[in-house]
Short mmCIF file of C-alpha atoms in Angstrom, two decimals:
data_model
loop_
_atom_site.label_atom_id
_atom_site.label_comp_id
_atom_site.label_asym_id
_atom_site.label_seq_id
_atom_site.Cartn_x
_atom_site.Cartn_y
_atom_site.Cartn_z
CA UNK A 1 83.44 87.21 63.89
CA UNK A 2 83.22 88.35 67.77
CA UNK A 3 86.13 91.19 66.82
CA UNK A 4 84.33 93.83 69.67
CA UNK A 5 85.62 90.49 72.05
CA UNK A 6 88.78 90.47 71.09
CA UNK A 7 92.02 91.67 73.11
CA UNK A 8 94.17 94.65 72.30
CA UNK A 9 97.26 92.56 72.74
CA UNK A 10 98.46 89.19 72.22
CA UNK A 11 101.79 88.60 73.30
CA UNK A 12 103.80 84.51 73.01
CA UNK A 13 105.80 84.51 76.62
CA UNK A 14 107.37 80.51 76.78
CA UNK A 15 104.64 78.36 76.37
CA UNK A 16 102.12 80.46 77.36
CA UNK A 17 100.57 83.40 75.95
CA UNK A 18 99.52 86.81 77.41
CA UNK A 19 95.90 88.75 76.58
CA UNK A 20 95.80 92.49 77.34
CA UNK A 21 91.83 94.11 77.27
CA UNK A 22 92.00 97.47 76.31
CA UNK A 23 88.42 97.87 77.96
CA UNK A 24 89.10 96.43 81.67
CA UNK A 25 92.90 96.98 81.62
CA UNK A 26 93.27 93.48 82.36
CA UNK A 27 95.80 90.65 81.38
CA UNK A 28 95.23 87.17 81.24
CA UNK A 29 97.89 84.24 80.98
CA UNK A 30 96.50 81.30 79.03
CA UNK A 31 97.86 77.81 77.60
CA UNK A 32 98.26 77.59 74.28
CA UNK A 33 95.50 74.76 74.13
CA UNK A 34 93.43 77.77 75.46
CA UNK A 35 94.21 80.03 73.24
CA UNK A 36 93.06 77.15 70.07
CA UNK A 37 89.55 77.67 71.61
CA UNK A 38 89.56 81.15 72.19
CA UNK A 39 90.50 81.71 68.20
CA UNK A 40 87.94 79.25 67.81
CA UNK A 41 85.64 81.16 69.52
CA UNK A 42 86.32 84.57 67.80
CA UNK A 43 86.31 83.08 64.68
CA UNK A 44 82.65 81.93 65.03
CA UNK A 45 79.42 83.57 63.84
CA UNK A 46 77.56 81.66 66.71
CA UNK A 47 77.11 78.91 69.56
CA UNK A 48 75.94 76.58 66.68
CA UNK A 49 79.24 77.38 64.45
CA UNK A 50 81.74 77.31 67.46
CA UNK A 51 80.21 73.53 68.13
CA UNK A 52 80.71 72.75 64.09
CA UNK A 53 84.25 74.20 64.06
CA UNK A 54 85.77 72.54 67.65
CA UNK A 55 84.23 69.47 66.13
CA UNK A 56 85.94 69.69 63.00
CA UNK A 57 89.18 70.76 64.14
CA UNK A 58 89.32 69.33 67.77
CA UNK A 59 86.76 66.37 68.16
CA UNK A 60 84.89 68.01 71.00
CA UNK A 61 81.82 66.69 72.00
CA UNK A 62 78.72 69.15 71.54
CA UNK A 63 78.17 68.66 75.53
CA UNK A 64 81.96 70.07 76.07
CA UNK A 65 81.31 72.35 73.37
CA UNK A 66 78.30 74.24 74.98
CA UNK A 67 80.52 74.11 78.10
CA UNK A 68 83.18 75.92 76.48
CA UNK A 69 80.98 78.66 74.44
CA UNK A 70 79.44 79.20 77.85
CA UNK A 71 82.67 79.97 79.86
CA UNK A 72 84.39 81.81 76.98
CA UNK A 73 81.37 83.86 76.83
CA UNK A 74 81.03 85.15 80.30
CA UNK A 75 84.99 85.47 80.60
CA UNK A 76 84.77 87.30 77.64
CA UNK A 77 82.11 89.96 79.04
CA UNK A 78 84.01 90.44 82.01
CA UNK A 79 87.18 92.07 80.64
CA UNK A 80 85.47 93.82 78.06
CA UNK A 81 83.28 95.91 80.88
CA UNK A 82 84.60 98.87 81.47
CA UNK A 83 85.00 99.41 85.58
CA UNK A 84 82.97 101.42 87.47
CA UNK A 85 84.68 104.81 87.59
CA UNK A 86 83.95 107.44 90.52
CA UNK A 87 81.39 110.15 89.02
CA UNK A 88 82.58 113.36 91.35
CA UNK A 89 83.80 116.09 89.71
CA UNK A 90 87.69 115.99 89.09
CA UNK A 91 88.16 120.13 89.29
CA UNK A 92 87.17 119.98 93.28
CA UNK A 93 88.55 123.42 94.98
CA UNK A 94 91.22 122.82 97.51
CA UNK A 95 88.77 123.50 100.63
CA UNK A 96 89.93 126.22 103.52
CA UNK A 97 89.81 124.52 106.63
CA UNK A 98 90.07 125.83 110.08
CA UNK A 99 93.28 123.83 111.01
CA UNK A 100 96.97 124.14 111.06
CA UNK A 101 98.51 121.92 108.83
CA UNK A 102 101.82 119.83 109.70
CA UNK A 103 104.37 120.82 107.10
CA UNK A 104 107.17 118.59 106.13
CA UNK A 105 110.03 119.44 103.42
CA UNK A 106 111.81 117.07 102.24
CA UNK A 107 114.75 117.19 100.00
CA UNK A 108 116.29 115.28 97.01
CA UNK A 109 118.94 116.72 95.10
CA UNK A 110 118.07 119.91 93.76
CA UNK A 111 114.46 119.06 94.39
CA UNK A 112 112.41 119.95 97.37
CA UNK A 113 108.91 119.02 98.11
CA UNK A 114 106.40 120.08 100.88
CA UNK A 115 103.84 117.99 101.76
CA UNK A 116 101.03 119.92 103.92
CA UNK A 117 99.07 117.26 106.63
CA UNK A 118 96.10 117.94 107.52
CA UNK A 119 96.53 115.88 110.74
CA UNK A 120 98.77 113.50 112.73
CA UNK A 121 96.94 110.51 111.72
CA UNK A 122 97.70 111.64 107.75
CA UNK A 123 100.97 112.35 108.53
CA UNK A 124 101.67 109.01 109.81
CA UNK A 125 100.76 107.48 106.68
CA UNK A 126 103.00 109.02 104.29
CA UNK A 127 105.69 110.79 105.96
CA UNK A 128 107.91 107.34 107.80
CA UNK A 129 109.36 106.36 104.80
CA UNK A 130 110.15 109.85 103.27
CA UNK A 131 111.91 111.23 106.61
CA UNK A 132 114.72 110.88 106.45
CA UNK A 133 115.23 113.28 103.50
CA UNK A 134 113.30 115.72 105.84
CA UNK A 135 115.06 119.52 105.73
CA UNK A 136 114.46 122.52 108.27
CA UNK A 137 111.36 125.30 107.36
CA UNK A 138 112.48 127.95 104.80
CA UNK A 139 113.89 125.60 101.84
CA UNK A 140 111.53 126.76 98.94
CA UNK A 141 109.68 123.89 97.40
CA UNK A 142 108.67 123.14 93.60
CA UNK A 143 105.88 120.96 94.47
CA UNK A 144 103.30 121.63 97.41
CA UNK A 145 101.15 118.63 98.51
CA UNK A 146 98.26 119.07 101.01
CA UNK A 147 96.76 116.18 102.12
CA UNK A 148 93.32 116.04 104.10
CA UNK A 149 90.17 114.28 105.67
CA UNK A 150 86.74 115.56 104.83
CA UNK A 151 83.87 113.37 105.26
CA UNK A 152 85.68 109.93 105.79
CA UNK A 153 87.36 111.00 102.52
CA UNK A 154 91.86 111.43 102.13
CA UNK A 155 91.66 114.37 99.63
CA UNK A 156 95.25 114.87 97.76
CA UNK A 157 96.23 118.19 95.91
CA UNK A 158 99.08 119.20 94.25
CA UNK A 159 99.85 122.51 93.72
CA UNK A 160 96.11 123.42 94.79
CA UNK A 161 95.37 120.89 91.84
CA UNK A 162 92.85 117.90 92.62
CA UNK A 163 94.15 114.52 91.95
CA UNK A 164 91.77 112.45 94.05
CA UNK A 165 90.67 110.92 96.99
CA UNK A 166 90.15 108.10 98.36
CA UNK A 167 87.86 106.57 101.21
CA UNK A 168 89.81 106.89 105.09
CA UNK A 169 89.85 102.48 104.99
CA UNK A 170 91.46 102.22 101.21
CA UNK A 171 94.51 104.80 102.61
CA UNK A 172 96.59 102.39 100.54
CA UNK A 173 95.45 104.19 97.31
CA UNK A 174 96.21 107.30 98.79
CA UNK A 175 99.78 106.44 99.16
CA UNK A 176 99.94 104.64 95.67
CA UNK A 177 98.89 108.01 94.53
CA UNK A 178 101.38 110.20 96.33
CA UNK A 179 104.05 107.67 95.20
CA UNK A 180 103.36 107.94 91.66
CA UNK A 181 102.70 112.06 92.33
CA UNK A 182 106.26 111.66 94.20
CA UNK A 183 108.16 110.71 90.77
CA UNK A 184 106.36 112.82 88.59
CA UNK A 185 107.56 115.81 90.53
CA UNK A 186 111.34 114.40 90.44
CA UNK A 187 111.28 113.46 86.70
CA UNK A 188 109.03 116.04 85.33
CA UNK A 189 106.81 113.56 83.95
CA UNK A 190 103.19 112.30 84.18
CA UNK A 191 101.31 109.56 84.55
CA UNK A 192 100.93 108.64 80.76
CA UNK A 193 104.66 108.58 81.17
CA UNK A 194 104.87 105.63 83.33
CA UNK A 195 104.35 101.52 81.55
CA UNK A 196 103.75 100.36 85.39
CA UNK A 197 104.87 101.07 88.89
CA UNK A 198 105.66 97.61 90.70
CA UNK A 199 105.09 96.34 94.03
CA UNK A 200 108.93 95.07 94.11
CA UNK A 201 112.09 96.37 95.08
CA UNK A 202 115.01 96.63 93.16
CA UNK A 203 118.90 96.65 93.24
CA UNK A 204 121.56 97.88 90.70
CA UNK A 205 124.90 98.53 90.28
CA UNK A 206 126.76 100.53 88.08
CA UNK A 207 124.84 98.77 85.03
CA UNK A 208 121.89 97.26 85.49
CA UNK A 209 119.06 96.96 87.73
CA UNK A 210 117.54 93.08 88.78
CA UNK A 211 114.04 93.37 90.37
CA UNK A 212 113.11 91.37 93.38
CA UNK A 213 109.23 90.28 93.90
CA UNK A 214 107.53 88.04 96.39
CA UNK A 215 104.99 87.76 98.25
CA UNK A 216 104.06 89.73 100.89
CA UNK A 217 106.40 88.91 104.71
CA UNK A 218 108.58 86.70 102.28
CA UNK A 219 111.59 89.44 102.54
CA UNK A 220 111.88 91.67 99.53
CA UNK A 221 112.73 94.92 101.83
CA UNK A 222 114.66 92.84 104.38
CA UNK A 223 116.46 91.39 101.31
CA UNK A 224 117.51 94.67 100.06
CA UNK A 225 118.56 96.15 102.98
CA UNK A 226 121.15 93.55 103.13
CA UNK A 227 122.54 93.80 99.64
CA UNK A 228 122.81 97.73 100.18
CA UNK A 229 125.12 96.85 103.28
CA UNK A 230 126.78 94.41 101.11
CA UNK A 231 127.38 96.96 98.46
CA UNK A 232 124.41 97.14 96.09
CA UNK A 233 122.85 100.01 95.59
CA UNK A 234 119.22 99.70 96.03
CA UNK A 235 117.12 101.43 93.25
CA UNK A 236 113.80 101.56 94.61
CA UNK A 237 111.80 99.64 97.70
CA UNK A 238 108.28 98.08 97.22
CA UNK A 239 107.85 100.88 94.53
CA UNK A 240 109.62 100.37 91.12
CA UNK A 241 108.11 102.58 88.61
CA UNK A 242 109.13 101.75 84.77
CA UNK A 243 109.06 104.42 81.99
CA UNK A 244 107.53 104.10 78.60
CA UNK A 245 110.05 106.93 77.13
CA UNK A 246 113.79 103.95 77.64
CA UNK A 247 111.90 101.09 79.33
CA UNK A 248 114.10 101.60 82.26
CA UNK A 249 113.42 101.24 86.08
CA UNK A 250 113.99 104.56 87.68
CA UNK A 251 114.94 105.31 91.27
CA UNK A 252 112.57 106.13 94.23
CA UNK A 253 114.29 107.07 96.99
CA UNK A 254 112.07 106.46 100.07
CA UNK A 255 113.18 104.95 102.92
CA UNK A 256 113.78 100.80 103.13
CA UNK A 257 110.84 99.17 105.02
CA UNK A 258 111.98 96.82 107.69
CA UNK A 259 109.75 94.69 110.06
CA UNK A 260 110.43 94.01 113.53
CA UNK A 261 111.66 90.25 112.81
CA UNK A 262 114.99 91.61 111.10
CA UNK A 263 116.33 94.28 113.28
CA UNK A 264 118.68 91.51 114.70
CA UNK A 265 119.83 90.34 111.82
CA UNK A 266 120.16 94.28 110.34
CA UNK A 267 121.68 95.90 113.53
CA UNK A 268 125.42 94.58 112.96
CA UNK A 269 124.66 95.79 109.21
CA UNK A 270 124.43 99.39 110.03
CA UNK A 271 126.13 101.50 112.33
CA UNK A 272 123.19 103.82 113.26
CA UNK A 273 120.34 101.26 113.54
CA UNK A 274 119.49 101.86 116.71
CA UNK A 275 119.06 105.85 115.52
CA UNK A 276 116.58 105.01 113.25
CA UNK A 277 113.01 105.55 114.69
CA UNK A 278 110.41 102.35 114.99
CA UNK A 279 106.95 103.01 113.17
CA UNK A 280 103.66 101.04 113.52
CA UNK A 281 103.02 99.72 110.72
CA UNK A 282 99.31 101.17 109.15
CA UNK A 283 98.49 98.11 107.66
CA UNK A 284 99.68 95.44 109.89
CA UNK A 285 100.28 95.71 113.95
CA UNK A 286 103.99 95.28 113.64
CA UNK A 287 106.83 97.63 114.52
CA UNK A 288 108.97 99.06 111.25
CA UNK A 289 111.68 100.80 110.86
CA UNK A 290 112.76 102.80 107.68
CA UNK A 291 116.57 102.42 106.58
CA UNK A 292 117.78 105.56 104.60
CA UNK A 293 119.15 104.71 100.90
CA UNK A 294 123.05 104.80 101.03
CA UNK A 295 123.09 106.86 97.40
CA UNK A 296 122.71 110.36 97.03
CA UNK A 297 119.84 111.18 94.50
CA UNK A 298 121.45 114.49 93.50
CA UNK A 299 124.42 112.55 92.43
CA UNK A 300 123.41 108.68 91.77
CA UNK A 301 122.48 107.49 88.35
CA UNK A 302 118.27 108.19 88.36
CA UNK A 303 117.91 105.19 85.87
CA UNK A 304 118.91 101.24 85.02
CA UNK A 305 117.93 98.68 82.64
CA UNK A 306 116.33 95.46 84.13
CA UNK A 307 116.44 92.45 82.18
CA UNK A 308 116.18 89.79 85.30
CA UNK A 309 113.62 89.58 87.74
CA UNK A 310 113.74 87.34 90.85
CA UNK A 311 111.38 86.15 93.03
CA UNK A 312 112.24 85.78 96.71
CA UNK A 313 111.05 83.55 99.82
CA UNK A 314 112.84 83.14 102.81
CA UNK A 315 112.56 80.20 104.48
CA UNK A 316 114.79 79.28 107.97
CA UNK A 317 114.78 75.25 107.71
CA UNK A 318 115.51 75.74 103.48
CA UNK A 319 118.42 75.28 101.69
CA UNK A 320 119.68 78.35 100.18
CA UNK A 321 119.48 78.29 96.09
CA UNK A 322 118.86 80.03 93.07
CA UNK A 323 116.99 78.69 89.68
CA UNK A 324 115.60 79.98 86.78
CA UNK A 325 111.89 79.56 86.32
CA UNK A 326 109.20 80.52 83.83
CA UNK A 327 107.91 83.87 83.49
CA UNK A 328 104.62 82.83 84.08
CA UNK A 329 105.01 82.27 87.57
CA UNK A 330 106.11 85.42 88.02
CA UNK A 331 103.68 86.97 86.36
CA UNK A 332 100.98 85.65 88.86
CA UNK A 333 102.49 87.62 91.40
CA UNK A 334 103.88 90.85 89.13
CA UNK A 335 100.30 91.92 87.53
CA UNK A 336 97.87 91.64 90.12
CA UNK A 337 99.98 93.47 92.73
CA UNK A 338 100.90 96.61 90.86
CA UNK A 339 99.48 99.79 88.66
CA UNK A 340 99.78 99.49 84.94
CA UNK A 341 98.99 102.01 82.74
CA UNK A 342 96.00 101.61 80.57
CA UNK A 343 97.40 103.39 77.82
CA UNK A 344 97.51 100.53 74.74
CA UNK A 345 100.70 102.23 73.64
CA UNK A 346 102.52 101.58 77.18
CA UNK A 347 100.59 98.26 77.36
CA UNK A 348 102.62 96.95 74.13
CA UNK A 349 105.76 98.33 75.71
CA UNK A 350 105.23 96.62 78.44
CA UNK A 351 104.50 92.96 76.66
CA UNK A 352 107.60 93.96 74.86
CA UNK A 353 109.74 94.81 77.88
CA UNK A 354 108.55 91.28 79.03
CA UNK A 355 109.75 89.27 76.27
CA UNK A 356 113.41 90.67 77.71
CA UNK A 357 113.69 89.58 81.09
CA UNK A 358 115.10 86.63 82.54
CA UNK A 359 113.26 85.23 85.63
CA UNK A 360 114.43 83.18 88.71
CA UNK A 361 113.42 82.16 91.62
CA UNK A 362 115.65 82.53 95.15
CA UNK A 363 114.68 80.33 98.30
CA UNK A 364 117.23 81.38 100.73
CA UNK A 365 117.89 80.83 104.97
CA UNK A 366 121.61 82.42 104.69
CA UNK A 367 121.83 86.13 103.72
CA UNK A 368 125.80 85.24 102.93
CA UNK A 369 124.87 83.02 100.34
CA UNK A 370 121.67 85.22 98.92
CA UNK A 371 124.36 88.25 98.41
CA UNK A 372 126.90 85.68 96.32
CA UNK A 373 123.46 84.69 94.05
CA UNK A 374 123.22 88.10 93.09
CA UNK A 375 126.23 89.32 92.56
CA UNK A 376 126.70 86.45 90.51
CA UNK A 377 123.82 87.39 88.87
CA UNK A 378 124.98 90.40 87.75
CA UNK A 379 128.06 89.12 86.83
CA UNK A 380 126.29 86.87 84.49
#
């Protein structure tokens, strides 16, 4: 019996079936004619037994057998390796550096934050999308950030409290960390508090939430922004964290990410467009612009259920529709693209949160007739 191989978490999702690895923190979709030889596999004492018992049971040939035992082997390894974690010192001292930091307050609710940048270049990278919830110097803060470069290195502290850093060319991690820092300090929670934070937006009304994935330029932000002007409240925009405590999507109230390609199309949508400032983007050369949610986070609802996830792709020359598909597509795109907690606890609340949710898939070239699919959608 290979038990030390065996995954945390088995989970039956339609026809397939998901494998969660305590070790690696990695999930794996397989067939169920898969999953026959990995039982078969875990079952055996050795190479010699797995070829007696997939004989027996399947009629494999001892050629495909050794083929098998092989793969299953090294796949096996893999997730059960630990990664490579970083070996400095997590108590590092908050340094004193000769330089005047650019402070930014921003506001939400009853909650203010200040984020301290240690430079124009840092600032760029966080502060677009959080200002326009930016307040004058004197509001007192909960929650200090300071944010710096040392030695090709983004260094984040809260409070004068390390939480990491990250090298100047993976700046994405950086503000994946000040995200997840971001809703902590709103919801008084932690990280162990959080199943996963997904790269998705999301819209709700007054009920429910529906998530909307896709791949990257296929118009999840551009998507959103339109429902909002159509009367949808959007929850959260390329950042949808979900907690452990309700298994509930909660709201992050950045700005909405636009690219260049939809101003047009968003201009007639909202009366101070042309007021809104235009961003290079840090991770692509194209011009952005960062549309202010319509709801007021002192006063909205901070949480939804989401039972229906939809993946999005807009295509000009298509014809607009929307169909339900299996979860396992979306799940290629969901998983490798966001954080989930390795915590086996939130790992089972996640598999169980899965087993809930409805998927479909929207192609769409009309906006008019992608704002009836949802709201028929959440009529439904």
């Amino acid at each position: 019996m290979k038990n030390s191989f065996s995954p945390k978490h088995i989970t039956q999702l339609s026809n397939s079936w998901v494998l969660w690895f305590e070790t690696s923190n990695q999930y794996l979709v397989i067939s169920n004619s898969t999953k026959v030889l990995l039982d078969v596999f875990l079952q055996s004492e050795s190479e010699q037994d797995f070829e007696k018992r997939l004989k027996a049971s399947l009629n494999h040939s001892q050629k495909n057998s050794k083929a098998y035992y092989t793969e299953l082997s090294e796949f096996l390894n893999a997730v059960n390796t630990s990664p490579k974690l970083d070996a400095t010192d997590h108590q590092i001292d908050m340094p004193m550096l000769n330089t005047s930091y650019i402070v930014e307050t921003y506001s939400f609710g009853k909650i203010s934050l200040a984020v301290n940048y240690g430079s124009q270049a840092i600032q760029n990278l966080i502060h677009p999308q959080w200002a326009h919830a930016t307040v004058l110097e004197g509001e007192i803060a909960s929650t200090v950030f300071e944010i710096l470069q040392m030695d090709h290195h983004l260094y984040l502290f809260r409070n004068k409290t390390y939480i990491g850093h990250y090298a100047v060319t993976d700046y994405h991690l950086l503000q994946g960390q000040f995200a997840l820092q971001i809703i902590n300090s709103l919801y008084n929670k932690t990280e162990s508090d959080w199943i996963a934070t997904f790269h998705a937006s999301t819209v709700c009304n007054d009920k429910e939430a529906i998530m909307i994935i896709g791949d990257s330029g296929n118009g999840k932000s551009t998507l959103a922004a339109v429902l909002m002007a159509n009367g949808l409240d959007v929850l959260a925009d390329d950042f949808s964290p979900l907690s452990a405590e309700n298994q509930e999507l909660y709201r992050f109230p950045s700005g909405i990410s636009v690219k260049e390609g939809a101003f047009s199309t968003l201009k007639p949508m909202f009366q101070d467009f042309e007021q809104f400032p235009i961003y290079t983007s840090t991770s692509k050369n194209v011009k952005i612009r960062y549309i202010p949610p319509m709801a007021d986070f002192g006063k909205a609802a901070s949480h939804f259920p989401c039972q229906k996830i939809v993946m999005v792709n807009y295509d000009a020359n298509a014809k607009s529709e929307m169909k339900t598909i299996r979860i396992e597509k979306v799940l290629e795109t969901l998983i490798p693209e966001s954080w989930l907690s390795p915590l086996a606890l939130n790992s089972k609340l996640f598999l169980d949160w899965l087993k809930e949710v409805s998927c479909y898939e929207l192609t769409y070239s009309d906006n008019s007739i992608a704002v009836s699919q949802f709201k028929k959608l959440f009529d439904s």
